[in-house]
Coordinates of C-alpha atoms and ligand atoms in Angstrom, one line a residue:
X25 CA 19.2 -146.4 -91.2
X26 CA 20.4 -143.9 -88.5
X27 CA 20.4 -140.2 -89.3
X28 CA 22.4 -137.3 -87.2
X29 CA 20.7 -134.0 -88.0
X30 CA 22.5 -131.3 -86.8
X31 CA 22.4 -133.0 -83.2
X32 CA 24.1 -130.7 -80.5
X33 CA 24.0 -132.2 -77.1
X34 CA 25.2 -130.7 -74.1
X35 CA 25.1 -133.4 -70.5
X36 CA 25.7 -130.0 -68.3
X37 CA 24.8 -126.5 -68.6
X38 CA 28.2 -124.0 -68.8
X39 CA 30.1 -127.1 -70.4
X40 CA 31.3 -127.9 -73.8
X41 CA 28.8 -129.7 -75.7
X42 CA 30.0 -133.7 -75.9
X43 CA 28.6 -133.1 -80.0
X44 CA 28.1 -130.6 -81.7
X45 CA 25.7 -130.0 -84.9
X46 CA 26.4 -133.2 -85.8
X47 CA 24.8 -133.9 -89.4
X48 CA 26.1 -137.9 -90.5
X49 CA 23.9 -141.0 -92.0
X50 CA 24.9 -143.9 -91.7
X51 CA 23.2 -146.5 -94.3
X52 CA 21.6 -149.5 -94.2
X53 CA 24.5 -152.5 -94.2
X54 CA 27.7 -149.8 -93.3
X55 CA 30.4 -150.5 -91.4
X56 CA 31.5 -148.6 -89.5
X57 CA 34.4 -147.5 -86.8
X58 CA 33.7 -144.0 -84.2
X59 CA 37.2 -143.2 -83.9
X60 CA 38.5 -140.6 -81.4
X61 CA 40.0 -139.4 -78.1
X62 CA 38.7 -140.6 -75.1
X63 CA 35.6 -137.9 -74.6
X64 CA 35.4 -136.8 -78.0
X65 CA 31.2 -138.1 -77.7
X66 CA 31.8 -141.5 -79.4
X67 CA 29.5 -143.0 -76.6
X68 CA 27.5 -140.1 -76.8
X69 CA 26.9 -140.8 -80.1
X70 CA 25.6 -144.4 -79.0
X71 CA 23.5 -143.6 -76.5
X72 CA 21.5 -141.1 -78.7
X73 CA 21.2 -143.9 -81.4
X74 CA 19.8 -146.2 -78.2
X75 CA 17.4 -142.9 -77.0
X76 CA 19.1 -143.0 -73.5
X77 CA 19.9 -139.7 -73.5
X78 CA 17.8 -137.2 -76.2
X79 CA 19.4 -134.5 -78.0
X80 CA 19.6 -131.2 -76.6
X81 CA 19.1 -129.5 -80.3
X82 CA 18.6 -131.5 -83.8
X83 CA 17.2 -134.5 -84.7
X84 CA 18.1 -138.5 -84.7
X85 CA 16.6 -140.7 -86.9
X86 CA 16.3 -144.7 -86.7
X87 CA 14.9 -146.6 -89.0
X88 CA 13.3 -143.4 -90.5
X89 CA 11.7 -142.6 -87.4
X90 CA 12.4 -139.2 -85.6
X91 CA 13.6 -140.6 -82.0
X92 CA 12.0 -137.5 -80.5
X93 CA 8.4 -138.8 -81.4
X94 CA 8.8 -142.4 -80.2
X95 CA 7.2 -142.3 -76.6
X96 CA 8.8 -144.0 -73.8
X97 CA 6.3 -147.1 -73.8
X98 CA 8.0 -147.8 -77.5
X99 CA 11.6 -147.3 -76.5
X100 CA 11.7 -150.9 -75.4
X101 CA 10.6 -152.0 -79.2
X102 CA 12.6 -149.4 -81.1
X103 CA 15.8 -150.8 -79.0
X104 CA 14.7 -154.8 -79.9
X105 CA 15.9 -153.1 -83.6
X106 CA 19.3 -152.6 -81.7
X107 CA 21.7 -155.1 -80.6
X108 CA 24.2 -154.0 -77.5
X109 CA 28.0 -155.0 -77.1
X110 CA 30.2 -153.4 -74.4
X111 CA 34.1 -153.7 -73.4
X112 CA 33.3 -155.0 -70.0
X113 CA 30.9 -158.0 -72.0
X114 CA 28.1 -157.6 -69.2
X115 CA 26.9 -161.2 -68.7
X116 CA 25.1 -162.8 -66.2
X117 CA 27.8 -164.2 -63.8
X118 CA 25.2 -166.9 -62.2
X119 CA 23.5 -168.0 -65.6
X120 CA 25.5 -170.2 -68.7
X121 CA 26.1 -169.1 -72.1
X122 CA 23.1 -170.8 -73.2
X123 CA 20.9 -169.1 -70.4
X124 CA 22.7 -165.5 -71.0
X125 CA 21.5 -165.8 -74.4
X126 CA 18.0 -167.6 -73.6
X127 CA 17.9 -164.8 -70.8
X128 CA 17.2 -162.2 -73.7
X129 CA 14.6 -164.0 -76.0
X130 CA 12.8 -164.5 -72.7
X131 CA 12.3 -161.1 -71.8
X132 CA 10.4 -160.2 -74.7
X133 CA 8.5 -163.1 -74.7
X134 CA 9.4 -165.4 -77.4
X135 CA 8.2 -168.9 -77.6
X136 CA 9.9 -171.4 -76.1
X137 CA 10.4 -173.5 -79.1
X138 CA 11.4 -170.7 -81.0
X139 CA 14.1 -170.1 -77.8
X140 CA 15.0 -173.9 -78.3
X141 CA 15.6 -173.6 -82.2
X142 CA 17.3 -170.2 -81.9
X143 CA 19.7 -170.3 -78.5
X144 CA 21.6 -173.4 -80.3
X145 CA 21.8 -171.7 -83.9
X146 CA 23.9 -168.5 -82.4
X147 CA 26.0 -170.5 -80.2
X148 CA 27.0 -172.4 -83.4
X149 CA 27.3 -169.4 -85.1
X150 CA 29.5 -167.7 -82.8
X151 CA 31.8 -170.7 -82.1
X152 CA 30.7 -172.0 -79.1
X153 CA 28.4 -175.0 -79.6
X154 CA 30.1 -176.6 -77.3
X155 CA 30.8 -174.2 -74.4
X156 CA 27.1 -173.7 -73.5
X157 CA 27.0 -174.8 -70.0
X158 CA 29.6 -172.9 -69.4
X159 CA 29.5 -170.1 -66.5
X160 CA 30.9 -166.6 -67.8
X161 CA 34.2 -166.7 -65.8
X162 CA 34.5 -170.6 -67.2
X163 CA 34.9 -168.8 -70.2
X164 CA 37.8 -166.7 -71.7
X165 CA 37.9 -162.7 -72.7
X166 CA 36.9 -163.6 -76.3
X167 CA 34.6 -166.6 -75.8
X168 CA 32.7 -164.2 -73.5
X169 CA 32.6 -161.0 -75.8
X170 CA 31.1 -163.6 -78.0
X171 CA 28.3 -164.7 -75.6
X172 CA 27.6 -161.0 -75.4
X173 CA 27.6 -160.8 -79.3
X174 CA 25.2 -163.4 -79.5
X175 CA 22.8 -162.6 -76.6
X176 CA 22.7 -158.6 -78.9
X177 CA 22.6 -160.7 -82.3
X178 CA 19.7 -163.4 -81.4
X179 CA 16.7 -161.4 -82.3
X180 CA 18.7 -160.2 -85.3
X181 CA 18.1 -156.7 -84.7
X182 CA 19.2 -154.6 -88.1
X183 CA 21.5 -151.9 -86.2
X184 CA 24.6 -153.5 -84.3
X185 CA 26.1 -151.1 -81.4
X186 CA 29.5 -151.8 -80.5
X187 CA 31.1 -149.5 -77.5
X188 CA 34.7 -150.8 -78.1
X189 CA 34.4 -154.5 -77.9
X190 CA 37.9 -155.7 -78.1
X191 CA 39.1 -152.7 -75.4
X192 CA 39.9 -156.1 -73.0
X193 CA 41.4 -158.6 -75.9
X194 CA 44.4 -159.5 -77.0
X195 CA 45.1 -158.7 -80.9
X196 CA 44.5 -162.4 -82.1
X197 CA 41.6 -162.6 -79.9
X198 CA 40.3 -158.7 -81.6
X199 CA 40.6 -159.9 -84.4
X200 CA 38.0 -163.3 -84.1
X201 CA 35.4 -160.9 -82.7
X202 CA 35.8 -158.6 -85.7
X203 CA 35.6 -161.1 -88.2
X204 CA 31.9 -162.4 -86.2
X205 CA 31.4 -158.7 -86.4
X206 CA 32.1 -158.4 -89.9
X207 CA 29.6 -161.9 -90.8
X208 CA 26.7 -159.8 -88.9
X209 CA 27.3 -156.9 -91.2
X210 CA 27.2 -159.5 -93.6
X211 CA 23.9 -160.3 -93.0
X212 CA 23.0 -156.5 -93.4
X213 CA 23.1 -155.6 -90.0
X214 CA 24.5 -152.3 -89.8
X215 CA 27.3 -152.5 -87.7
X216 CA 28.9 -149.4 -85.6
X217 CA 32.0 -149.6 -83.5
X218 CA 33.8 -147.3 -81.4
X219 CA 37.0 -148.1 -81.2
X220 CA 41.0 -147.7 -80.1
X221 CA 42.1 -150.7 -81.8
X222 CA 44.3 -149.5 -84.2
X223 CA 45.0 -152.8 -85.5
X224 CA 41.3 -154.0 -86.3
X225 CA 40.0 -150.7 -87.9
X226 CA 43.6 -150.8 -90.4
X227 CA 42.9 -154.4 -91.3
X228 CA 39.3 -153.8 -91.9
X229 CA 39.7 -151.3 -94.2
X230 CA 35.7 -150.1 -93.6
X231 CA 34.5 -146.6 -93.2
X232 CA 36.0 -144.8 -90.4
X233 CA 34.6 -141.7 -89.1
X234 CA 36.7 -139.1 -86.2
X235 CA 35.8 -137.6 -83.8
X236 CA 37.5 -134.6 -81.9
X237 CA 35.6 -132.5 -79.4
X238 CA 32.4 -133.9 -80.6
X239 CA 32.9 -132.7 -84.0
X240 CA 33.5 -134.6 -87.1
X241 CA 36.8 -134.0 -88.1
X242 CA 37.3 -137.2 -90.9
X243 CA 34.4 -139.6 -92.6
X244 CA 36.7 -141.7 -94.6
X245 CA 35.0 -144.7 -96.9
X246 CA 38.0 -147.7 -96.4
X247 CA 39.7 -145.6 -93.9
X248 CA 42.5 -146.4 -91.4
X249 CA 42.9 -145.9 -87.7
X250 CA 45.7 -142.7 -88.3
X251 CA 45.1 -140.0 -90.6
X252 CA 47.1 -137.6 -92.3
X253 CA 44.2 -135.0 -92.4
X254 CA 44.8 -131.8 -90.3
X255 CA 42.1 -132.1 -87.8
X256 CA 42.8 -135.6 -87.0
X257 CA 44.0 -135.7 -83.4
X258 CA 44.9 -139.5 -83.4
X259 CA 47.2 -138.4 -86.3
X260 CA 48.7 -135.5 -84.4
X261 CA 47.9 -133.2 -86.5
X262 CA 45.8 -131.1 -84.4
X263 CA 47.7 -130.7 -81.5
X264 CA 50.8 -128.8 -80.1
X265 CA 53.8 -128.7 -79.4
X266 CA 53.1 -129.7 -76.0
X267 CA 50.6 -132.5 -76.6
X268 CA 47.3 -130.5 -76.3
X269 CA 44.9 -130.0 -78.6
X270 CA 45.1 -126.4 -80.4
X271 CA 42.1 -125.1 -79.8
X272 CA 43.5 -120.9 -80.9
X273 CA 42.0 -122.6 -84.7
X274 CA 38.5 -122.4 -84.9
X275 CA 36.5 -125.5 -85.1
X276 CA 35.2 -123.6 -88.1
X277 CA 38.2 -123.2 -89.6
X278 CA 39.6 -127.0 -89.0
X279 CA 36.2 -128.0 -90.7
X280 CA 37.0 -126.8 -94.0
X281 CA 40.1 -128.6 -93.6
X282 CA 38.7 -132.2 -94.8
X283 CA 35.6 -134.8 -94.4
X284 CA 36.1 -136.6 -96.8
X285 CA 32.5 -137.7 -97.6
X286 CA 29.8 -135.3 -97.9
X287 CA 28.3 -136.2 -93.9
X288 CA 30.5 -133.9 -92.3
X289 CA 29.7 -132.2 -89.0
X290 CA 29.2 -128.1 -89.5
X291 CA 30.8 -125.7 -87.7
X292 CA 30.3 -125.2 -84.0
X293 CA 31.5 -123.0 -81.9
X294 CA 28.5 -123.4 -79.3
X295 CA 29.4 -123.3 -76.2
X296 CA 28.3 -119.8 -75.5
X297 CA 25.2 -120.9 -76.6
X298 CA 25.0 -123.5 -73.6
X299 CA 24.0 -120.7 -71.3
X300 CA 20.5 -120.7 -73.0
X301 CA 19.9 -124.5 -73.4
X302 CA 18.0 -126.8 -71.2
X303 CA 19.5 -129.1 -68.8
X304 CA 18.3 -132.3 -70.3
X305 CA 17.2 -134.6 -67.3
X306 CA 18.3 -137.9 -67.9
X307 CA 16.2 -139.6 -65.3
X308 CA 13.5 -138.8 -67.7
X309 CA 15.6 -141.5 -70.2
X310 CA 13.1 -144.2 -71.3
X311 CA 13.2 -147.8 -69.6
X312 CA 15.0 -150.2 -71.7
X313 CA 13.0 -153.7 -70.6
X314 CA 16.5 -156.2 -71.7
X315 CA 18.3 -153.9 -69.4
X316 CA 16.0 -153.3 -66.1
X317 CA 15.2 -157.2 -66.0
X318 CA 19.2 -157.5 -66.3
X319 CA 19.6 -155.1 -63.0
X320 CA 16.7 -157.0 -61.9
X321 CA 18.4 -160.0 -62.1
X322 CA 21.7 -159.2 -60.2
X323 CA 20.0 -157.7 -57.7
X324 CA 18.7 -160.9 -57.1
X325 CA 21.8 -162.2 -57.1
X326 CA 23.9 -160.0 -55.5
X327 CA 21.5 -158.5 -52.9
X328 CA 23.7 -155.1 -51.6
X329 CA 26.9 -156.8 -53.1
X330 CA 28.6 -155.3 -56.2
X331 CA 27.9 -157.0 -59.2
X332 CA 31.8 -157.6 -59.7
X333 CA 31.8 -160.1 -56.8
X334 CA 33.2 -163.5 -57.7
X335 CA 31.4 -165.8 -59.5
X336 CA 30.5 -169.2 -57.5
X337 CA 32.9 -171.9 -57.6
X338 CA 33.4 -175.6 -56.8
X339 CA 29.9 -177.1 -55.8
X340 CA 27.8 -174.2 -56.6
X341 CA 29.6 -174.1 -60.4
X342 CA 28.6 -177.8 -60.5
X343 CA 25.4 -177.0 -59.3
X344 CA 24.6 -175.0 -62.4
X345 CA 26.2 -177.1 -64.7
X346 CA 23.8 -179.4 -64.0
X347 CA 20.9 -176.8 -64.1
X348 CA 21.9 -175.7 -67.5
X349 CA 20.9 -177.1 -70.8
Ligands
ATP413 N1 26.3 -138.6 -68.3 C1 27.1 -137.6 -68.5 N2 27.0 -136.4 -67.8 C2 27.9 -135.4 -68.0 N3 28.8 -135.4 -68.9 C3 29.0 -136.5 -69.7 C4 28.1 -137.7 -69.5 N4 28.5 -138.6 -70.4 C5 29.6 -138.1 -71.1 N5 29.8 -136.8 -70.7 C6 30.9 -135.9 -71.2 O1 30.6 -135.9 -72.6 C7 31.9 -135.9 -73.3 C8 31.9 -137.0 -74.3 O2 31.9 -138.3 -73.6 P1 31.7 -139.7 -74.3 O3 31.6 -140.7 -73.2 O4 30.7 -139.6 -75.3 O5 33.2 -139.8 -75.0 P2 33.8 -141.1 -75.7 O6 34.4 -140.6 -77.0 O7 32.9 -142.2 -75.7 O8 35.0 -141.4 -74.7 P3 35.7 -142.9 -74.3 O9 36.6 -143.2 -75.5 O10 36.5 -142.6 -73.1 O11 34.6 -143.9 -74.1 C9 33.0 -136.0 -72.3 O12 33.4 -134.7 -72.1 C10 32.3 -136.5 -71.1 O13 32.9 -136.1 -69.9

């Protein structure tokens, strides 16, 4: 379903690659949680899967296609395969629940009955039949992660994206969003998370895969959050005395160390090798059509103003109440 081969991508030339030869598959219907330090290329990892950023060596595969030979005008389809969830939930503060999910059917164009039939169904599905006129700051942390969940489900793409999804819940909160999470996968979406919730990726027990320094350090099948292998740096046992991370051992030689599947990343080393690479120019990233009618719409909204600003209030909220379905 998605195929890492021996991906290297470097944002900046003269700095450390954010991954490095990264050869991993993840299969149709896995679950599974990007563990790792904060920069360790979890996100990059993402983005490469979404084609917003292309590899600066190697190839990634989605759906058995080589990303590299999709051109831009068929981003926008490839990503319709891909459903998007973020931390920060990213939903339209002026439109409901209802409309936030309508919002993406509409922008690809899908009958209107269909958007009738469909809008209700993943409301239902994700808890909130009843909260559909609901503004997003009407709406708690969770029930809003789970707008988001089912504005990225509705077209039931077959590749979930999660870019640590409970990072702003509480732990019985994380854990309703995992379990929706875990019905998708259900439905064999495959469904990858990264994540720092210790708590949801020990319960889960699903495949868990580290990274450190954008290397694979640990691919685990029912893994947990800590690790007793030696390149695990959430375990510890990579690092110092002082706290850092010993880098006087080789990735080379820490790669030996474990993997425990056969996906692991190879050995890297490549930042002399930066010198010679291409700068990869990211404003040369495909359009993503959900995304540029999103900024579309809270530019309209917002004018200059920053898309935090407050959410109406009082007669305005009422006033879309009524507007909404
Ligand atoms: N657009 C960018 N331009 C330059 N460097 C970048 C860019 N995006 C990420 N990086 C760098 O790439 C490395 C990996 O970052 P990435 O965001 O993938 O890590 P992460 O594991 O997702 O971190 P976090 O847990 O904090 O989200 C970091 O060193 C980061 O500074």
């Amino acid at each position: 379903m998605i195929r890492f081969d021996d991906v290297t991508k470097t944002y900046l030339r003269g700095t450390r690659p954010a991954l490095t030869n990264l050869d991993i598959e993840f299969e149709r219907g896995d679950f599974v949680f990007l563990v790792g330090a904060s920069g360790s290329g979890k996100s990059t990892l993402m983005r490469l899967v979404l084609k917003e950023t292309a590899p600066t060596s190697g190839s990634v595969y989605v759906a058995g296609k080589d990303l590299s030979r999709v051109p831009s005008w068929k981003v926008p389809s490839l990503r319709r395969e891909i459903g998007m969830v973020f931390q920060d939930f990213r939903l339209l503060p002026t439109k409901t629940a209802y409309q936030n999910i309508e919002f993406a059917l509409a922008v690809i164009g899908t009958p209107r009955k269909q958007v009738r039939r469909l809008v209700p169904e993943m409301l239902e599905m994700v808890g909130l039949a009843d909260k559909g006129r609901r503004l997003p700051h009407e709406l708690s942390g969770g029930e809003q992660q789970r707008v988001a969940i089912a504005r990225a489900y509705v077209n039931r793409p077959t590749i979930l994206l999660a870019d640590e999804p409970t990072g702003n819940l509480d732990p019985a909160t994380s854990e309703g969003i995992l379990e929706l999470l875990a019905e998708i996968n259900g439905q064999g979406a495959t469904v990858v998370m990264a994540t720092h919730d210790q708590g949801a990726v020990d319960r889960m027990s699903r495949r868990v895969v580290e990274l450190v320094d954008g290397h694979v350090v640990r691919d685990e099948e029912h893994g947990t959050y800590e690790s007793t292998a030696p390149d695990s740096e959430i375990s510890g046992a990579a690092e110092t005395a002082d706290g850092e991370t010993d880098t006087s051992v080789h990735p080379e030689e820490r790669e030996t160390a474990t993997v425990a599947r056969a996906h692991g990343s190879r050995a890297a080393a490549a930042v002399d090798d930066v010198e010679d690479e291409e700068l990869v120019d990211e404003a040369e990233d495909a359009p993503n059509d959900l995304d540029d009618a999103f900024d579309e719409e809270l530019d309209d909204t917002f004018g200059d103003e920053a898309p935090g600003a407050e959410a109406p209030e009082g007669p305005e909220a009422a006033a879309h109440e009524e507007e909404a379905r």
